[in-house]
Tab-separated table of C-alpha atoms in Angstrom:
chain	number	residue	atom	x	y	z
A	1	MET	CA	41.677	-19.382	39.271
A	2	THR	CA	39.613	-16.969	38.522
A	3	SER	CA	36.390	-16.709	36.243
A	4	PRO	CA	36.735	-16.639	32.593
A	5	ASN	CA	35.634	-13.310	32.411
A	6	PRO	CA	36.944	-11.774	35.882
A	7	TRP	CA	37.393	-7.917	34.909
A	8	LYS	CA	34.264	-5.694	35.048
A	9	SER	CA	34.236	-2.220	34.061
A	10	VAL	CA	32.347	0.646	36.149
A	11	PRO	CA	31.572	4.451	35.748
A	12	ASP	CA	34.698	6.063	36.043
A	13	ALA	CA	36.055	7.962	38.513
A	14	PRO	CA	34.713	11.716	38.870
A	15	VAL	CA	38.611	13.090	37.689
A	16	ALA	CA	41.840	11.210	35.933
A	17	SER	CA	44.784	11.304	38.502
A	18	SER	CA	48.179	8.781	38.974
A	19	TRP	CA	49.878	7.894	42.163
A	20	SER	CA	53.122	7.294	41.975
A	21	GLY	CA	54.084	6.563	45.417
A	22	ARG	CA	53.538	3.131	47.320
A	23	THR	CA	51.002	4.660	50.041
A	24	ASP	CA	49.438	7.496	48.394
A	25	GLY	CA	46.757	5.635	46.047
A	26	ALA	CA	43.597	4.337	46.627
A	27	VAL	CA	42.177	2.650	50.348
A	28	LEU	CA	39.655	1.076	51.855
A	29	VAL	CA	37.468	2.492	53.966
A	30	THR	CA	34.852	0.194	56.185
A	31	GLU	CA	32.038	0.809	58.573
A	32	THR	CA	30.029	-1.298	60.501
A	33	GLY	CA	26.418	-1.884	58.466
A	34	LYS	CA	27.472	0.230	55.392
A	35	PRO	CA	28.842	-1.177	52.378
A	36	ASP	CA	32.790	-1.180	51.734
A	37	ARG	CA	34.447	2.613	50.145
A	38	VAL	CA	37.174	3.560	48.194
A	39	VAL	CA	38.536	6.665	48.787
A	40	ILE	CA	40.966	8.452	46.449
A	41	ALA	CA	42.697	11.899	47.148
A	42	GLY	CA	44.951	14.150	45.574
A	43	GLY	CA	47.719	12.601	43.134
A	44	SER	CA	49.363	14.143	40.017
A	45	ASP	CA	47.261	16.164	36.816
A	46	GLY	CA	49.600	13.996	34.651
A	47	THR	CA	51.943	17.499	34.066
A	48	ALA	CA	55.371	17.536	35.586
A	49	ALA	CA	54.309	19.780	38.542
A	50	GLY	CA	50.715	19.573	38.886
A	51	ALA	CA	49.275	18.237	42.023
A	52	ARG	CA	45.533	17.787	42.755
A	53	ALA	CA	43.003	18.766	45.520
A	54	ASP	CA	40.597	16.394	44.248
A	55	THR	CA	38.850	13.575	46.316
A	56	ALA	CA	36.413	10.809	46.078
A	57	SER	CA	34.366	7.605	47.456
A	58	TYR	CA	33.688	4.816	45.254
A	59	ASP	CA	30.635	2.841	46.554
A	60	SER	CA	31.036	-1.106	46.466
A	61	GLY	CA	27.345	-1.274	46.977
A	62	THR	CA	25.793	0.352	44.503
A	63	GLU	CA	29.361	0.754	42.167
A	64	THR	CA	29.345	4.656	42.102
A	65	TRP	CA	31.333	7.234	42.644
A	66	THR	CA	30.729	10.225	44.717
A	67	ALA	CA	33.093	13.117	44.276
A	68	LEU	CA	33.921	14.219	47.371
A	69	ALA	CA	35.012	17.859	49.347
A	70	LYS	CA	38.558	18.999	48.093
A	71	LEU	CA	41.787	18.796	50.160
A	72	THR	CA	42.567	21.809	51.544
A	73	THR	CA	46.407	21.819	49.957
A	74	ALA	CA	46.574	20.034	46.493
A	75	ARG	CA	49.182	17.244	46.930
A	76	ARG	CA	50.762	14.449	44.967
A	77	ALA	CA	53.788	12.113	46.500
A	78	HIS	CA	51.644	11.925	49.716
A	79	SER	CA	50.406	9.105	51.905
A	80	THR	CA	47.029	7.687	52.382
A	81	THR	CA	45.941	6.100	55.321
A	82	ALA	CA	42.401	4.599	56.190
A	83	LEU	CA	41.248	4.889	60.011
A	84	THR	CA	38.772	3.759	61.792
A	85	GLY	CA	35.002	5.263	62.052
A	86	GLY	CA	35.474	6.060	58.232
A	87	GLN	CA	37.971	8.921	58.772
A	88	VAL	CA	40.763	9.239	56.113
A	89	LEU	CA	44.330	10.905	56.978
A	90	VAL	CA	46.520	12.202	54.455
A	91	ILE	CA	50.352	13.647	54.860
A	92	GLY	CA	52.917	15.553	53.357
A	93	GLY	CA	53.475	15.590	49.673
A	94	ILE	CA	54.530	17.945	47.173
A	95	ALA	CA	52.757	21.049	46.258
A	96	GLY	CA	51.822	22.296	43.072
A	97	GLY	CA	53.792	25.194	40.963
A	98	GLY	CA	57.020	22.942	39.617
A	99	GLN	CA	59.414	24.921	41.917
A	100	PHE	CA	62.790	22.844	42.009
A	101	PRO	CA	63.668	21.479	44.524
A	102	ALA	CA	59.845	20.636	45.380
A	103	ALA	CA	58.068	22.270	47.630
A	104	GLY	CA	57.326	19.440	50.150
A	105	LEU	CA	54.593	19.441	52.804
A	106	PRO	CA	54.699	19.243	56.742
A	107	THR	CA	51.307	19.061	56.762
A	108	ALA	CA	48.512	16.486	57.336
A	109	GLU	CA	44.766	16.105	56.899
A	110	LEU	CA	41.795	14.277	58.081
A	111	TYR	CA	38.403	13.782	56.222
A	112	ASN	CA	35.580	14.277	58.726
A	113	PRO	CA	32.665	11.503	57.570
A	114	ALA	CA	30.803	13.582	60.027
A	115	SER	CA	30.784	16.877	58.262
A	116	SER	CA	31.670	15.800	54.873
A	117	LYS	CA	35.148	17.888	54.830
A	118	TRP	CA	38.950	17.869	55.201
A	119	GLU	CA	40.112	19.417	58.455
A	120	PRO	CA	43.747	20.306	58.608
A	121	VAL	CA	45.997	19.011	61.276
A	122	VAL	CA	46.988	21.839	63.309
A	123	ASN	CA	50.085	20.510	64.657
A	124	GLN	CA	52.748	19.314	62.015
A	125	MET	CA	55.258	17.367	61.090
A	126	ALA	CA	58.927	17.739	62.270
A	127	GLY	CA	59.753	18.934	58.374
A	128	PRO	CA	58.356	18.338	54.929
A	129	ARG	CA	58.566	14.816	53.294
A	130	TRP	CA	56.964	13.273	50.403
A	131	GLY	CA	57.511	9.447	48.776
A	132	HIS	CA	57.199	8.529	52.278
A	133	SER	CA	55.442	5.269	53.486
A	134	ALA	CA	52.655	5.509	56.446
A	135	VAL	CA	51.573	2.648	58.260
A	136	LEU	CA	48.611	1.975	60.895
A	137	LEU	CA	49.753	0.143	63.516
A	138	SER	CA	47.781	-2.367	65.495
A	139	ASN	CA	46.957	0.790	68.354
A	140	GLY	CA	45.423	3.064	65.889
A	141	LYS	CA	48.282	5.288	65.239
A	142	VAL	CA	50.306	5.860	62.128
A	143	LEU	CA	53.672	5.234	61.442
A	144	VAL	CA	55.461	7.516	58.742
A	145	THR	CA	59.010	6.455	57.416
A	146	GLY	CA	61.223	8.055	55.471
A	147	GLY	CA	60.917	10.305	52.079
A	148	SER	CA	62.507	12.913	50.668
A	149	THR	CA	62.710	16.729	51.337
A	150	THR	CA	65.180	19.563	50.107
A	151	ARG	CA	68.205	19.953	50.908
A	152	THR	CA	70.978	22.969	50.307
A	153	GLY	CA	71.293	24.126	47.108
A	154	ASN	CA	69.179	22.438	43.877
A	155	SER	CA	68.883	18.908	45.137
A	156	GLU	CA	66.839	16.422	47.154
A	157	GLN	CA	67.937	14.301	50.069
A	158	ALA	CA	66.815	10.853	51.688
A	159	LEU	CA	65.605	10.487	55.210
A	160	ASN	CA	65.280	8.344	57.968
A	161	ARG	CA	63.062	10.334	60.365
A	162	VAL	CA	60.563	8.438	61.814
A	163	GLU	CA	57.449	9.968	62.980
A	164	LEU	CA	54.298	8.682	64.626
A	165	PHE	CA	50.668	10.183	64.854
A	166	ASP	CA	48.000	9.802	67.028
A	167	PRO	CA	44.657	10.498	65.119
A	168	VAL	CA	43.236	10.917	69.039
A	169	GLU	CA	45.265	13.725	70.406
A	170	LYS	CA	45.743	14.897	66.656
A	171	THR	CA	49.748	15.005	67.631
A	172	TRP	CA	53.178	14.224	66.130
A	173	THR	CA	55.799	11.976	68.033
A	174	THR	CA	59.717	11.827	66.751
A	175	LYS	CA	61.144	8.316	66.999
A	176	LYS	CA	64.207	6.311	66.433
A	177	PRO	CA	64.913	7.072	63.266
A	178	MET	CA	65.323	4.057	60.339
A	179	LEU	CA	69.120	2.281	59.984
A	180	ASP	CA	69.001	3.653	56.151
A	181	ALA	CA	67.539	6.658	55.162
A	182	ARG	CA	65.410	5.528	51.722
A	183	THR	CA	62.313	7.061	49.476
A	184	GLY	CA	60.269	5.445	47.544
A	185	HIS	CA	59.999	2.572	49.805
A	186	ALA	CA	57.466	-0.206	50.894
A	187	ALA	CA	56.313	-0.667	54.227
A	188	LEU	CA	53.450	-3.069	55.649
A	189	ARG	CA	52.492	-4.295	59.102
A	190	LEU	CA	53.662	-7.757	59.853
A	191	PRO	CA	50.981	-10.306	61.935
A	192	ASN	CA	53.024	-9.846	64.834
A	193	GLY	CA	52.247	-5.535	64.846
A	194	HIS	CA	55.471	-4.780	63.909
A	195	VAL	CA	56.648	-3.085	60.385
A	196	LEU	CA	58.831	-4.338	57.492
A	197	VAL	CA	60.586	-1.812	55.286
A	198	VAL	CA	61.753	-2.729	52.087
A	199	GLY	CA	64.264	-1.308	49.601
A	200	GLY	CA	63.741	2.277	47.873
A	201	ALA	CA	66.098	4.500	46.482
A	202	VAL	CA	68.812	7.308	47.545
A	203	PRO	CA	69.335	10.207	45.445
A	204	ILE	CA	73.179	10.172	44.265
A	205	ARG	CA	72.487	13.328	42.167
A	206	GLN	CA	70.639	15.891	40.895
A	207	ASP	CA	68.965	13.691	38.508
A	208	GLN	CA	69.503	10.078	39.350
A	209	GLU	CA	68.591	7.372	42.466
A	210	ALA	CA	70.183	4.233	43.521
A	211	ALA	CA	67.891	1.629	44.597
A	212	LEU	CA	68.472	-0.498	47.789
A	213	ALA	CA	68.551	-4.259	49.143
A	214	TYR	CA	68.800	-3.081	52.587
A	215	CYS	CA	65.717	-3.968	54.760
A	216	GLU	CA	64.430	-3.706	58.579
A	217	VAL	CA	61.821	-4.255	60.767
A	218	TYR	CA	60.314	-1.926	63.298
A	219	ASN	CA	59.042	-2.900	67.078
A	220	PRO	CA	56.464	-0.190	68.058
A	221	ASP	CA	56.762	-1.585	71.568
A	222	ALA	CA	60.347	-0.846	72.333
A	223	ASP	CA	60.823	1.643	69.894
A	224	THR	CA	63.401	0.074	67.716
A	225	TRP	CA	65.147	-0.828	64.177
A	226	THR	CA	66.700	-3.886	63.385
A	227	ALA	CA	68.119	-5.147	60.085
A	228	THR	CA	66.695	-7.956	58.341
A	229	THR	CA	68.775	-11.267	58.751
A	230	GLY	CA	69.786	-11.075	55.053
A	231	VAL	CA	69.339	-8.245	51.956
A	232	LEU	CA	67.179	-8.955	49.228
A	233	GLY	CA	68.789	-10.345	46.101
A	234	GLU	CA	68.669	-7.217	44.311
A	235	PRO	CA	68.315	-3.497	45.045
A	236	ARG	CA	64.595	-2.326	44.662
A	237	ALA	CA	62.624	0.878	43.888
A	238	GLN	CA	59.217	1.294	42.664
A	239	HIS	CA	58.512	-2.285	43.787
A	240	GLN	CA	55.774	-3.533	45.894
A	241	ALA	CA	55.599	-5.495	48.867
A	242	THR	CA	52.722	-7.637	50.165
A	243	LEU	CA	51.405	-9.749	53.003
A	244	VAL	CA	50.340	-13.069	51.940
A	245	GLY	CA	49.728	-16.155	53.822
A	246	GLY	CA	51.656	-14.912	56.535
A	247	LYS	CA	54.911	-14.029	54.157
A	248	VAL	CA	55.845	-10.933	52.265
A	249	LEU	CA	56.139	-11.325	48.564
A	250	VAL	CA	58.208	-8.531	47.225
A	251	THR	CA	57.852	-8.033	43.279
A	252	GLY	CA	59.701	-6.012	40.199
A	253	GLY	CA	61.308	-2.440	40.658
A	254	THR	CA	62.439	-0.297	38.510
A	255	ALA	CA	65.696	-1.097	35.659
A	256	PRO	CA	68.894	-1.086	37.313
A	257	GLY	CA	70.789	1.050	34.409
A	258	MET	CA	74.079	0.131	34.581
A	259	ARG	CA	75.016	-3.276	35.360
A	260	PRO	CA	78.011	-4.541	37.899
A	261	ASP	CA	79.527	-6.326	34.714
A	262	GLY	CA	79.720	-2.557	32.936
A	263	GLY	CA	76.763	-3.598	30.825
A	264	PHE	CA	73.618	-1.386	30.916
A	265	ASP	CA	69.437	-2.622	31.443
A	266	PRO	CA	66.694	-0.706	30.491
A	267	PHE	CA	63.845	-3.044	31.550
A	268	SER	CA	61.919	-3.654	34.829
A	269	ARG	CA	62.801	-6.074	37.203
A	270	ALA	CA	60.722	-9.900	36.783
A	271	THR	CA	61.755	-11.035	39.778
A	272	ALA	CA	60.376	-11.751	43.073
A	273	GLU	CA	61.091	-12.609	46.996
A	274	LEU	CA	59.530	-13.967	49.774
A	275	PHE	CA	60.398	-12.766	53.329
A	276	ASP	CA	59.900	-14.948	56.203
A	277	PRO	CA	59.490	-12.564	59.465
A	278	THR	CA	60.048	-15.689	61.517
A	279	GLY	CA	63.206	-16.362	60.285
A	280	GLY	CA	63.973	-12.589	58.927
A	281	THR	CA	65.083	-14.316	56.017
A	282	TRP	CA	64.924	-13.314	52.302
A	283	THR	CA	64.637	-16.710	49.431
A	284	PRO	CA	64.320	-15.620	45.753
A	285	VAL	CA	60.881	-16.919	43.753
A	286	ALA	CA	61.687	-19.029	41.304
A	287	GLN	CA	59.801	-18.439	38.398
A	288	PRO	CA	60.412	-14.973	37.724
A	289	MET	CA	57.356	-13.096	36.311
A	290	PRO	CA	56.648	-13.429	32.355
A	291	GLY	CA	57.792	-9.845	32.136
A	292	GLY	CA	59.465	-6.999	34.004
A	293	ARG	CA	57.414	-4.555	36.038
A	294	ALA	CA	57.619	-1.461	38.043
A	295	ALA	CA	55.301	1.326	39.201
A	296	HIS	CA	52.216	-1.621	39.366
A	297	ARG	CA	50.081	-3.028	42.313
A	298	ALA	CA	50.219	-6.327	43.746
A	299	ILE	CA	47.294	-6.998	45.942
A	300	ALA	CA	46.317	-9.969	47.964
A	301	VAL	CA	43.563	-11.559	47.671
A	302	SER	CA	41.510	-15.275	48.692
A	303	GLY	CA	43.488	-18.251	48.950
A	304	ASN	CA	46.643	-17.080	49.509
A	305	THR	CA	46.833	-15.407	46.257
A	306	VAL	CA	48.262	-11.790	45.006
A	307	LEU	CA	46.893	-10.023	42.007
A	308	ILE	CA	49.803	-7.996	39.933
A	309	ILE	CA	47.979	-5.253	38.088
A	310	GLY	CA	49.774	-2.843	35.429
A	311	GLY	CA	53.340	-1.109	35.739
A	312	THR	CA	55.842	-0.747	33.255
A	313	GLY	CA	58.349	-2.543	31.789
A	314	GLY	CA	60.944	-0.370	30.682
A	315	ALA	CA	61.882	3.562	30.641
A	316	ARG	CA	59.052	6.210	31.965
A	317	GLY	CA	58.357	7.155	28.271
A	318	ASP	CA	56.576	3.732	28.201
A	319	THR	CA	52.640	2.332	27.745
A	320	GLY	CA	51.579	0.670	30.660
A	321	TYR	CA	51.071	-3.369	31.241
A	322	ALA	CA	47.724	-4.585	29.690
A	323	LYS	CA	47.387	-8.194	31.170
A	324	ALA	CA	47.742	-8.729	34.622
A	325	LEU	CA	49.147	-11.546	37.049
A	326	LEU	CA	48.266	-13.890	39.799
A	327	PHE	CA	50.922	-15.392	42.410
A	328	ASN	CA	49.732	-18.917	44.172
A	329	LEU	CA	52.276	-18.892	47.215
A	330	ALA	CA	51.587	-22.466	47.736
A	331	THR	CA	52.983	-23.426	43.897
A	332	GLY	CA	55.332	-20.218	43.848
A	333	ALA	CA	53.663	-19.957	40.431
A	334	TRP	CA	52.250	-16.795	37.712
A	335	GLY	CA	49.077	-17.378	36.276
A	336	ASP	CA	47.174	-15.350	34.161
A	337	GLY	CA	45.211	-12.515	35.909
A	338	GLY	CA	42.983	-11.882	32.898
A	339	ILE	CA	43.070	-8.561	30.674
A	340	PRO	CA	41.614	-5.377	31.896
A	341	GLU	CA	40.041	-2.932	29.917
A	342	GLN	CA	42.803	-0.072	30.427
A	343	ALA	CA	46.572	-0.719	30.449
A	344	ARG	CA	47.765	1.419	32.979
A	345	TRP	CA	50.674	2.410	35.764
A	346	ASP	CA	50.802	4.298	38.746
A	347	LEU	CA	47.350	3.369	39.157
A	348	GLY	CA	45.093	3.111	42.781
A	349	ALA	CA	44.190	-0.240	43.663
A	350	VAL	CA	42.490	-1.935	46.684
A	351	ALA	CA	41.210	-5.355	47.895
A	352	LEU	CA	37.241	-4.788	49.174
A	353	ALA	CA	36.840	-6.754	52.517
A	354	ASP	CA	35.570	-9.911	50.477
A	355	GLY	CA	39.134	-10.813	49.773
A	356	LYS	CA	37.801	-11.287	46.202
A	357	ARG	CA	37.328	-8.171	44.329
A	358	VAL	CA	40.096	-5.820	43.491
A	359	VAL	CA	38.705	-2.172	42.824
A	360	VAL	CA	41.172	-0.439	40.047
A	361	THR	CA	41.322	3.296	39.196
A	362	GLY	CA	43.416	6.112	37.747
A	363	GLY	CA	46.597	5.600	36.356
A	364	VAL	CA	49.090	6.188	33.430
A	365	VAL	CA	47.946	5.226	30.205
A	366	ARG	CA	51.392	6.678	28.338
A	367	ALA	CA	54.006	8.921	28.755
A	368	GLY	CA	57.069	10.170	27.103
A	369	LEU	CA	57.645	9.505	23.254
A	370	THR	CA	54.405	7.369	23.718
A	371	ALA	CA	52.516	10.648	24.840
A	372	ALA	CA	50.110	12.692	22.202
A	373	THR	CA	51.847	15.778	23.842
A	374	PRO	CA	55.730	15.542	25.560
A	375	GLY	CA	55.894	16.408	28.675
A	376	THR	CA	52.777	15.339	30.085
A	377	ALA	CA	51.208	11.822	30.713
A	378	GLU	CA	47.658	10.898	29.650
A	379	LEU	CA	45.921	9.872	32.864
A	380	THR	CA	42.599	7.539	32.562
A	381	ALA	CA	39.998	8.108	35.103
A	382	VAL	CA	38.554	4.268	33.911
A	383	THR	CA	37.515	1.701	36.997
A	384	GLU	CA	37.428	-1.781	37.070
A	385	VAL	CA	36.688	-4.477	39.494
A	386	CYS	CA	38.264	-8.193	38.924
A	387	THR	CA	36.819	-10.851	41.078
A	388	VAL	CA	39.258	-13.759	41.810
A	389	ASP	CA	37.701	-17.046	42.877
A	390	GLY	CA	40.437	-18.605	44.867
A	391	PRO	CA	43.326	-20.547	43.932
């Protein structure tokens, strides 16, 4: 259970940004003998095409932000991955400018704590991508899967392309492609070192995507992909997948739109599912969340508990959720996670190494018809820390 007031405001981030991908937001940087740091890089500036180059670091000891050197290329819908020794890797994304199809990036850059600068990786990926996932493997290399790229004509396509980045050699190696092309999916490393890829979407026309129920597992030793024994009970995009107690909790997702019965569902999914890596099977969580949400964040904390933060309940012309939730793996029940100061979605959130404190920053406050200025999203720089005491 949480303390009576689990949320505490700390100084704002230097700039307001939002992160729409699954792996492009805040990351935890740990170095021996130093306080934990939370690093944010790039993101959206709230306009339809604007990308940021700003980066910043939050010191958990002093509870203060420091602006870092700017990225060499402004980007959004990229991936951000914390490496060893204080390094941070940023991959791909979309550059600013508002072109359609979007101007995807095949480049990456590394933050070097010794020089306090972002340094471009000379070698590039096989091609541009955004909306992909990036997972740090047990051997220190980074597995990059799927995402979107531009196809001929004014359209986009999902990728099944897989590449491996070696931070020591700073080289890319092409790996076996996924069984299914997908973008906006969730991916994470399992306890056995394999990587689970969950759901996502594929474009089916210029302004519409179809969510996926298919999931697969990558074995880095054998360079093979295997479909999970079962599939998700419901197709999901803009969902979250969180490793907790050896299992994977998948929560929420965007509104399904047209249902098989011909009706229309405008609300985000409230359902959740659990994946058992031992049997490779999916089981629905009996009790749905008290309200559907997408573009939220789900962070594992101590006591086999998951903190659900922010998100939206309906169309993107919406305001963010204020109330946070707690999921207890042992009981399968949803509890009260308190009410933070700022309601938001497409936010940055990460747990500190103690497993009790979660740092939340940035995100979209309002967009669409709820925003003061049509065509833009209202962003926040508000930063808060939630302390979860345990189950």
